[in-house]
Amino acid sequence: MRRAEGGGMALWRGLRCCRRAFAWLPVLLIALLLLWSYYGYVCELCLVTVSNPVEKVAYLVVFHILFVLFVWTYWKSVFTLPIQPGKKFHMSYADQERYENEERPEVQRQILAEIARKLPVYTRTGNGGIRFCDRCQLIKPDRCHHCSVCAMCVLKMDHHCPWVNNCIGFSNYKFFLLFLAYSLLYCLYIAATVFKYFIKYWTGELTNGRSKFHILFLLFVAIMFFVSLMFLFGYHCWLVSRNRSTLEAFSAPVFQNGPDKNGFNLGFVKNLQQVFGEEKKLWLLPIASSQGDGHFFPMRTLSEARNPLLTNEEQWEEDGIDEDNSLLAIE
């Protein structure tokens, strides 16, 4: 029996390692495409095909600026770890025992409500109860959700993105938006500057066969990714303007007065500041500048702002959250 159990555990661990390895394939694909686009544009287009030295230098300068911004934002999106709720949202051992030993659902709801009185949480479940994660054993802060892929609760979770092999949430949503923006500009710039030489190859004005192949595929891949990224980036711009996450767009957050899809909508400018911060000089750089710490978000309605639980907010701010800031340092 023990050997069978040991063999089952080894198989499970092996499958888990394989799943983790396969999860990096989309990231590897993007890295390879990026390296090939660099070679195709710099070597085959600028160094081999373009003959005008002024045009060549101008192309290379702008290209490398966009390339650095693209790689920088993508790196930050991939390797910025999602942030979990602070210790104050985790149930104590005594509360866990009391909650698990209680079989009556209504009493369990009362226990969660007692714990939540000390916390700035205002969103509820569909039936009006406190949002509780039984896997992480914590009270979920507003806009926090459990990611089944990362196996953790993520502050202001937006979605889990396979193309960055990471959960997009409070810690890296700004980086993800900038990644979409700069990848869009990168593809647009390549398509715009390559198109003239694609026509020259097409009409027979240029005849270099190897460069012709690279330029043809540079144009095709750039246009293909530009179209797909344009829709994705446009959708997330709309979400930011409404101060919603992808999850909230599909399922409106529930407050004590019921569901409200605009519950966190503070107006266009304040919505932008929620994600990008108040320092405009940092808006276009992948540097952490989002407002708050991801545990509490201002709400639109006065009825929510006057919630009795707000009496504990000052105490909450004084106590602070013992959060490991090294997670953000990895950004």
CSV table of C-alpha atoms in Angstrom, one decimal:
chain,number,residue,atom,x,y,z
A,1,MET,CA,0.0,0.0,0.0
A,2,ARG,CA,2.8,2.4,0.9
A,3,ARG,CA,4.6,1.7,-2.3
A,4,ALA,CA,1.4,2.2,-4.3
A,5,GLU,CA,0.8,5.5,-2.5
A,6,GLY,CA,4.5,6.6,-3.1
A,7,GLY,CA,4.2,5.7,-6.8
A,8,GLY,CA,1.0,7.7,-7.0
A,9,MET,CA,2.6,10.7,-5.4
A,10,ALA,CA,5.6,10.5,-7.7
A,11,LEU,CA,3.3,10.3,-10.7
A,12,TRP,CA,1.3,13.3,-9.5
A,13,ARG,CA,4.4,15.4,-9.0
A,14,GLY,CA,5.7,14.4,-12.4
A,15,LEU,CA,2.5,15.5,-14.1
A,16,ARG,CA,2.6,18.7,-12.1
A,17,CYS,CA,6.1,19.5,-13.3
A,18,CYS,CA,5.1,18.7,-16.9
A,19,ARG,CA,2.2,21.1,-16.6
A,20,ARG,CA,4.4,23.8,-15.2
A,21,ALA,CA,6.9,23.3,-18.1
A,22,PHE,CA,4.2,23.3,-20.8
A,23,ALA,CA,2.8,26.6,-19.3
A,24,TRP,CA,6.0,28.3,-20.4
A,25,LEU,CA,5.5,27.3,-24.0
A,26,PRO,CA,3.4,30.5,-25.0
A,27,VAL,CA,6.1,32.7,-23.3
A,28,LEU,CA,8.8,30.8,-25.2
A,29,LEU,CA,6.9,31.2,-28.5
A,30,ILE,CA,6.6,35.0,-28.0
A,31,ALA,CA,10.3,35.2,-27.1
A,32,LEU,CA,11.3,33.3,-30.2
A,33,LEU,CA,9.1,35.5,-32.4
A,34,LEU,CA,10.5,38.6,-30.8
A,35,LEU,CA,14.1,37.5,-31.5
A,36,TRP,CA,13.3,36.6,-35.1
A,37,SER,CA,11.6,39.9,-35.6
A,38,TYR,CA,14.7,41.7,-34.3
A,39,TYR,CA,16.9,39.7,-36.7
A,40,GLY,CA,14.6,40.2,-39.6
A,41,TYR,CA,14.2,43.9,-39.1
A,42,VAL,CA,17.7,44.9,-38.1
A,43,CYS,CA,19.7,42.6,-40.2
A,44,GLU,CA,17.6,41.8,-43.3
A,45,LEU,CA,15.7,45.1,-43.6
A,46,CYS,CA,17.9,47.8,-42.2
A,47,LEU,CA,21.4,46.4,-42.8
A,48,VAL,CA,20.8,44.6,-46.1
A,49,THR,CA,17.8,46.1,-47.8
A,50,VAL,CA,17.7,49.8,-46.9
A,51,SER,CA,20.3,51.7,-48.8
A,52,ASN,CA,19.7,55.3,-47.6
A,53,PRO,CA,21.9,55.8,-44.5
A,54,VAL,CA,19.7,58.5,-43.0
A,55,GLU,CA,16.6,56.3,-43.4
A,56,LYS,CA,18.5,53.3,-42.0
A,57,VAL,CA,19.6,55.2,-38.8
A,58,ALA,CA,16.1,56.6,-38.3
A,59,TYR,CA,14.5,53.1,-38.6
A,60,LEU,CA,17.0,51.6,-36.2
A,61,VAL,CA,16.7,54.3,-33.5
A,62,VAL,CA,12.9,54.2,-33.4
A,63,PHE,CA,12.8,50.4,-33.6
A,64,HIS,CA,15.2,49.9,-30.7
A,65,ILE,CA,13.2,52.3,-28.5
A,66,LEU,CA,10.0,50.3,-29.1
A,67,PHE,CA,11.9,47.0,-28.8
A,68,VAL,CA,13.2,48.0,-25.4
A,69,LEU,CA,9.8,49.2,-24.1
A,70,PHE,CA,8.2,46.0,-25.5
A,71,VAL,CA,10.7,43.7,-23.8
A,72,TRP,CA,10.7,45.7,-20.5
A,73,THR,CA,6.9,45.6,-20.2
A,74,TYR,CA,6.6,42.0,-21.2
A,75,TRP,CA,9.3,41.0,-18.6
A,76,LYS,CA,7.5,42.9,-15.9
A,77,SER,CA,4.2,41.3,-16.8
A,78,VAL,CA,5.7,37.8,-16.7
A,79,PHE,CA,7.9,38.0,-13.6
A,80,THR,CA,5.9,40.4,-11.3
A,81,LEU,CA,4.4,38.0,-8.8
A,82,PRO,CA,0.7,38.4,-8.0
A,83,ILE,CA,0.1,39.7,-4.4
A,84,GLN,CA,-1.9,37.7,-1.9
A,85,PRO,CA,-4.1,39.3,0.8
A,86,GLY,CA,-2.3,40.4,4.0
A,87,LYS,CA,-2.2,38.4,7.2
A,88,LYS,CA,-5.2,40.3,8.7
A,89,PHE,CA,-7.5,38.7,6.2
A,90,HIS,CA,-6.4,35.2,7.1
A,91,MET,CA,-8.4,33.4,9.7
A,92,SER,CA,-6.7,32.6,13.0
A,93,TYR,CA,-6.4,29.0,14.1
A,94,ALA,CA,-9.1,29.5,16.7
A,95,ASP,CA,-11.5,31.0,14.2
A,96,GLN,CA,-10.8,28.2,11.7
A,97,GLU,CA,-11.6,25.6,14.3
A,98,ARG,CA,-14.8,27.4,15.3
A,99,TYR,CA,-15.9,27.8,11.7
A,100,GLU,CA,-15.1,24.2,10.6
A,101,ASN,CA,-16.7,22.6,13.7
A,102,GLU,CA,-19.9,24.5,13.1
A,103,GLU,CA,-22.3,22.6,10.9
A,104,ARG,CA,-25.1,25.2,10.7
A,105,PRO,CA,-24.6,27.4,7.6
A,106,GLU,CA,-26.3,30.4,9.2
A,107,VAL,CA,-24.0,30.3,12.2
A,108,GLN,CA,-21.0,30.0,9.9
A,109,ARG,CA,-22.2,33.1,8.1
A,110,GLN,CA,-22.4,34.9,11.5
A,111,ILE,CA,-18.8,33.8,12.3
A,112,LEU,CA,-17.5,35.2,9.0
A,113,ALA,CA,-19.5,38.4,9.6
A,114,GLU,CA,-17.9,38.9,13.1
A,115,ILE,CA,-14.4,38.5,11.6
A,116,ALA,CA,-15.2,40.8,8.7
A,117,ARG,CA,-16.3,43.7,11.0
A,118,LYS,CA,-12.6,44.4,11.7
A,119,LEU,CA,-11.8,44.5,8.0
A,120,PRO,CA,-12.6,47.0,5.1
A,121,VAL,CA,-14.6,44.5,3.0
A,122,TYR,CA,-17.8,45.7,1.4
A,123,THR,CA,-18.5,43.3,-1.5
A,124,ARG,CA,-20.6,40.2,-0.8
A,125,THR,CA,-21.5,36.9,-2.3
A,126,GLY,CA,-24.6,36.5,-4.5
A,127,ASN,CA,-26.7,35.6,-1.4
A,128,GLY,CA,-25.3,38.5,0.7
A,129,GLY,CA,-22.7,36.6,2.7
A,130,ILE,CA,-19.1,37.4,3.4
A,131,ARG,CA,-16.7,36.4,0.6
A,132,PHE,CA,-14.6,33.6,2.0
A,133,CYS,CA,-12.0,31.3,0.3
A,134,ASP,CA,-12.1,27.9,1.9
A,135,ARG,CA,-8.9,26.9,0.1
A,136,CYS,CA,-6.8,29.8,1.3
A,137,GLN,CA,-8.8,30.1,4.6
A,138,LEU,CA,-9.2,33.9,4.3
A,139,ILE,CA,-11.8,36.6,4.0
A,140,LYS,CA,-11.5,37.9,0.5
A,141,PRO,CA,-10.8,41.6,0.2
A,142,ASP,CA,-12.9,43.6,-2.3
A,143,ARG,CA,-12.1,42.6,-6.0
A,144,CYS,CA,-9.9,39.7,-4.8
A,145,HIS,CA,-10.5,36.3,-6.4
A,146,HIS,CA,-9.0,32.8,-6.1
A,147,CYS,CA,-6.9,31.7,-9.2
A,148,SER,CA,-7.2,28.0,-9.7
A,149,VAL,CA,-4.0,28.0,-11.9
A,150,CYS,CA,-1.8,29.9,-9.4
A,151,ALA,CA,-3.6,28.1,-6.5
A,152,MET,CA,-3.9,31.4,-4.5
A,153,CYS,CA,-6.1,34.4,-3.9
A,154,VAL,CA,-5.0,37.4,-6.0
A,155,LEU,CA,-5.6,41.0,-5.1
A,156,LYS,CA,-7.8,42.7,-7.7
A,157,MET,CA,-7.5,39.7,-10.0
A,158,ASP,CA,-8.3,40.5,-13.6
A,159,HIS,CA,-7.6,37.1,-15.3
A,160,HIS,CA,-4.9,34.5,-15.7
A,161,CYS,CA,-3.0,35.1,-18.9
A,162,PRO,CA,-1.3,32.0,-20.6
A,163,TRP,CA,0.7,34.4,-22.8
A,164,VAL,CA,2.6,35.7,-19.8
A,165,ASN,CA,2.1,32.5,-17.7
A,166,ASN,CA,1.0,34.7,-14.8
A,167,CYS,CA,-2.0,36.0,-13.1
A,168,ILE,CA,-2.9,39.6,-14.0
A,169,GLY,CA,-3.9,41.5,-10.9
A,170,PHE,CA,-3.2,44.6,-8.8
A,171,SER,CA,0.6,44.1,-8.9
A,172,ASN,CA,1.0,43.9,-12.6
A,173,TYR,CA,-2.1,45.1,-14.4
A,174,LYS,CA,-0.4,48.4,-15.3
A,175,PHE,CA,2.5,46.5,-16.8
A,176,PHE,CA,0.1,44.3,-18.7
A,177,LEU,CA,-1.7,47.3,-20.2
A,178,LEU,CA,1.6,48.9,-21.2
A,179,PHE,CA,2.8,45.6,-22.7
A,180,LEU,CA,-0.3,45.5,-24.9
A,181,ALA,CA,0.2,49.2,-25.9
A,182,TYR,CA,3.9,48.8,-26.8
A,183,SER,CA,3.4,45.5,-28.6
A,184,LEU,CA,0.7,47.2,-30.6
A,185,LEU,CA,3.0,50.1,-31.5
A,186,TYR,CA,5.8,47.6,-32.2
A,187,CYS,CA,3.7,45.7,-34.7
A,188,LEU,CA,2.3,48.9,-36.3
A,189,TYR,CA,5.8,50.4,-36.7
A,190,ILE,CA,7.2,47.2,-38.3
A,191,ALA,CA,4.3,46.9,-40.7
A,192,ALA,CA,4.4,50.6,-41.7
A,193,THR,CA,8.2,50.6,-42.4
A,194,VAL,CA,8.4,47.2,-44.0
A,195,PHE,CA,5.4,47.7,-46.4
A,196,LYS,CA,7.4,49.9,-48.9
A,197,TYR,CA,10.0,47.3,-49.3
A,198,PHE,CA,7.5,44.5,-49.5
A,199,ILE,CA,6.0,46.4,-52.5
A,200,LYS,CA,9.5,46.7,-54.1
A,201,TYR,CA,10.1,42.9,-53.7
A,202,TRP,CA,6.6,42.2,-55.1
A,203,THR,CA,7.1,44.4,-58.2
A,204,GLY,CA,10.6,43.0,-58.8
A,205,GLU,CA,12.5,46.2,-58.0
A,206,LEU,CA,14.5,44.3,-55.4
A,207,THR,CA,15.6,40.7,-55.9
A,208,ASN,CA,17.4,39.5,-52.7
A,209,GLY,CA,15.7,36.2,-52.1
A,210,ARG,CA,16.7,35.7,-48.4
A,211,SER,CA,15.7,39.2,-47.4
A,212,LYS,CA,12.5,38.9,-49.4
A,213,PHE,CA,11.4,35.9,-47.3
A,214,HIS,CA,12.0,37.7,-44.0
A,215,ILE,CA,10.3,40.9,-45.1
A,216,LEU,CA,7.3,39.1,-46.4
A,217,PHE,CA,6.8,37.3,-43.1
A,218,LEU,CA,7.6,40.4,-41.0
A,219,LEU,CA,4.7,42.2,-42.7
A,220,PHE,CA,2.4,39.2,-42.4
A,221,VAL,CA,3.1,38.5,-38.7
A,222,ALA,CA,3.1,42.2,-37.7
A,223,ILE,CA,-0.4,42.8,-39.3
A,224,MET,CA,-1.8,39.6,-37.8
A,225,PHE,CA,-0.7,40.4,-34.3
A,226,PHE,CA,-1.6,44.1,-34.7
A,227,VAL,CA,-5.3,43.2,-35.5
A,228,SER,CA,-5.6,40.8,-32.6
A,229,LEU,CA,-3.9,43.1,-30.1
A,230,MET,CA,-6.0,46.1,-31.2
A,231,PHE,CA,-9.2,44.4,-30.1
A,232,LEU,CA,-7.7,43.2,-26.8
A,233,PHE,CA,-6.1,46.5,-26.0
A,234,GLY,CA,-9.3,48.4,-26.9
A,235,TYR,CA,-11.3,46.1,-24.6
A,236,HIS,CA,-8.9,46.7,-21.6
A,237,CYS,CA,-9.0,50.5,-22.3
A,238,TRP,CA,-12.7,50.3,-22.0
A,239,LEU,CA,-12.4,48.3,-18.7
A,240,VAL,CA,-10.0,50.9,-17.3
A,241,SER,CA,-12.3,53.8,-18.2
A,242,ARG,CA,-15.1,52.1,-16.2
A,243,ASN,CA,-12.8,50.9,-13.4
A,244,ARG,CA,-13.7,47.2,-13.9
A,245,SER,CA,-11.7,44.0,-14.1
A,246,THR,CA,-12.4,41.4,-16.7
A,247,LEU,CA,-14.1,39.3,-14.0
A,248,GLU,CA,-16.3,42.2,-12.9
A,249,ALA,CA,-17.3,42.8,-16.6
A,250,PHE,CA,-18.7,39.3,-16.7
A,251,SER,CA,-20.1,39.3,-13.2
A,252,ALA,CA,-20.9,42.6,-11.5
A,253,PRO,CA,-19.6,42.9,-7.9
A,254,VAL,CA,-22.3,42.5,-5.2
A,255,PHE,CA,-22.6,45.1,-2.4
A,256,GLN,CA,-24.9,45.2,0.6
A,257,ASN,CA,-27.5,46.9,-1.6
A,258,GLY,CA,-27.1,44.4,-4.4
A,259,PRO,CA,-25.1,44.0,-7.6
A,260,ASP,CA,-23.6,47.2,-9.1
A,261,LYS,CA,-21.4,47.0,-12.2
A,262,ASN,CA,-20.4,50.7,-11.6
A,263,GLY,CA,-19.7,50.3,-7.9
A,264,PHE,CA,-16.0,51.2,-8.3
A,265,ASN,CA,-16.5,53.7,-11.2
A,266,LEU,CA,-15.1,57.1,-9.9
A,267,GLY,CA,-15.0,58.9,-13.2
A,268,PHE,CA,-12.6,58.7,-16.1
A,269,VAL,CA,-9.7,60.6,-14.6
A,270,LYS,CA,-9.8,58.9,-11.2
A,271,ASN,CA,-10.2,55.5,-12.8
A,272,LEU,CA,-7.0,56.1,-14.8
A,273,GLN,CA,-5.3,57.2,-11.6
A,274,GLN,CA,-6.4,54.0,-9.9
A,275,VAL,CA,-4.2,52.0,-12.4
A,276,PHE,CA,-1.5,54.4,-13.4
A,277,GLY,CA,-1.2,56.6,-10.3
A,278,GLU,CA,-1.1,60.4,-9.9
A,279,GLU,CA,2.4,61.0,-11.2
A,280,LYS,CA,1.9,61.3,-15.0
A,281,LYS,CA,5.6,61.0,-15.7
A,282,LEU,CA,5.4,57.4,-14.7
A,283,TRP,CA,2.3,56.5,-16.7
A,284,LEU,CA,4.2,55.2,-19.7
A,285,LEU,CA,6.9,53.4,-17.8
A,286,PRO,CA,6.6,49.9,-16.3
A,287,ILE,CA,7.2,51.2,-12.8
A,288,ALA,CA,4.8,50.5,-10.0
A,289,SER,CA,2.6,53.5,-9.4
A,290,SER,CA,-0.9,52.2,-8.9
A,291,GLN,CA,-2.9,53.8,-6.1
A,292,GLY,CA,-3.4,51.9,-2.8
A,293,ASP,CA,-2.2,48.5,-1.8
A,294,GLY,CA,-4.8,46.4,-3.4
A,295,HIS,CA,-6.8,45.6,-0.2
A,296,PHE,CA,-9.2,48.6,-0.3
A,297,PHE,CA,-10.8,50.6,-3.2
A,298,PRO,CA,-12.9,53.7,-3.1
A,299,MET,CA,-16.5,53.2,-4.1
A,300,ARG,CA,-18.9,55.3,-6.1
A,301,THR,CA,-22.1,55.3,-4.1
A,302,LEU,CA,-22.5,57.3,-0.9
A,303,SER,CA,-24.5,54.5,0.6
A,304,GLU,CA,-21.4,52.2,0.4
A,305,ALA,CA,-19.1,55.0,1.6
A,306,ARG,CA,-21.2,55.4,4.7
A,307,ASN,CA,-21.2,51.8,5.5
A,308,PRO,CA,-20.9,51.1,9.2
A,309,LEU,CA,-17.8,49.0,8.6
A,310,LEU,CA,-16.0,52.2,7.6
A,311,THR,CA,-15.7,53.1,11.2
A,312,ASN,CA,-12.9,50.6,11.3
A,313,GLU,CA,-11.0,52.0,8.3
A,314,GLU,CA,-9.0,54.5,10.3
A,315,GLN,CA,-7.9,51.7,12.7
A,316,TRP,CA,-7.1,49.6,9.7
A,317,GLU,CA,-4.9,52.2,8.2
A,318,GLU,CA,-3.1,52.8,11.5
A,319,ASP,CA,-2.5,49.1,12.0
A,320,GLY,CA,-1.3,48.7,8.3
A,321,ILE,CA,-0.9,45.5,6.5
A,322,ASP,CA,2.2,43.3,7.1
A,323,GLU,CA,2.8,42.5,3.5
A,324,ASP,CA,6.1,41.3,2.0
A,325,ASN,CA,7.1,44.1,-0.3
A,326,SER,CA,9.8,41.9,-1.8
A,327,LEU,CA,7.1,40.6,-4.2
A,328,LEU,CA,6.9,44.0,-5.8
A,329,ALA,CA,10.7,44.2,-5.8
A,330,ILE,CA,10.8,41.4,-8.3
A,331,GLU,CA,8.9,43.6,-10.7
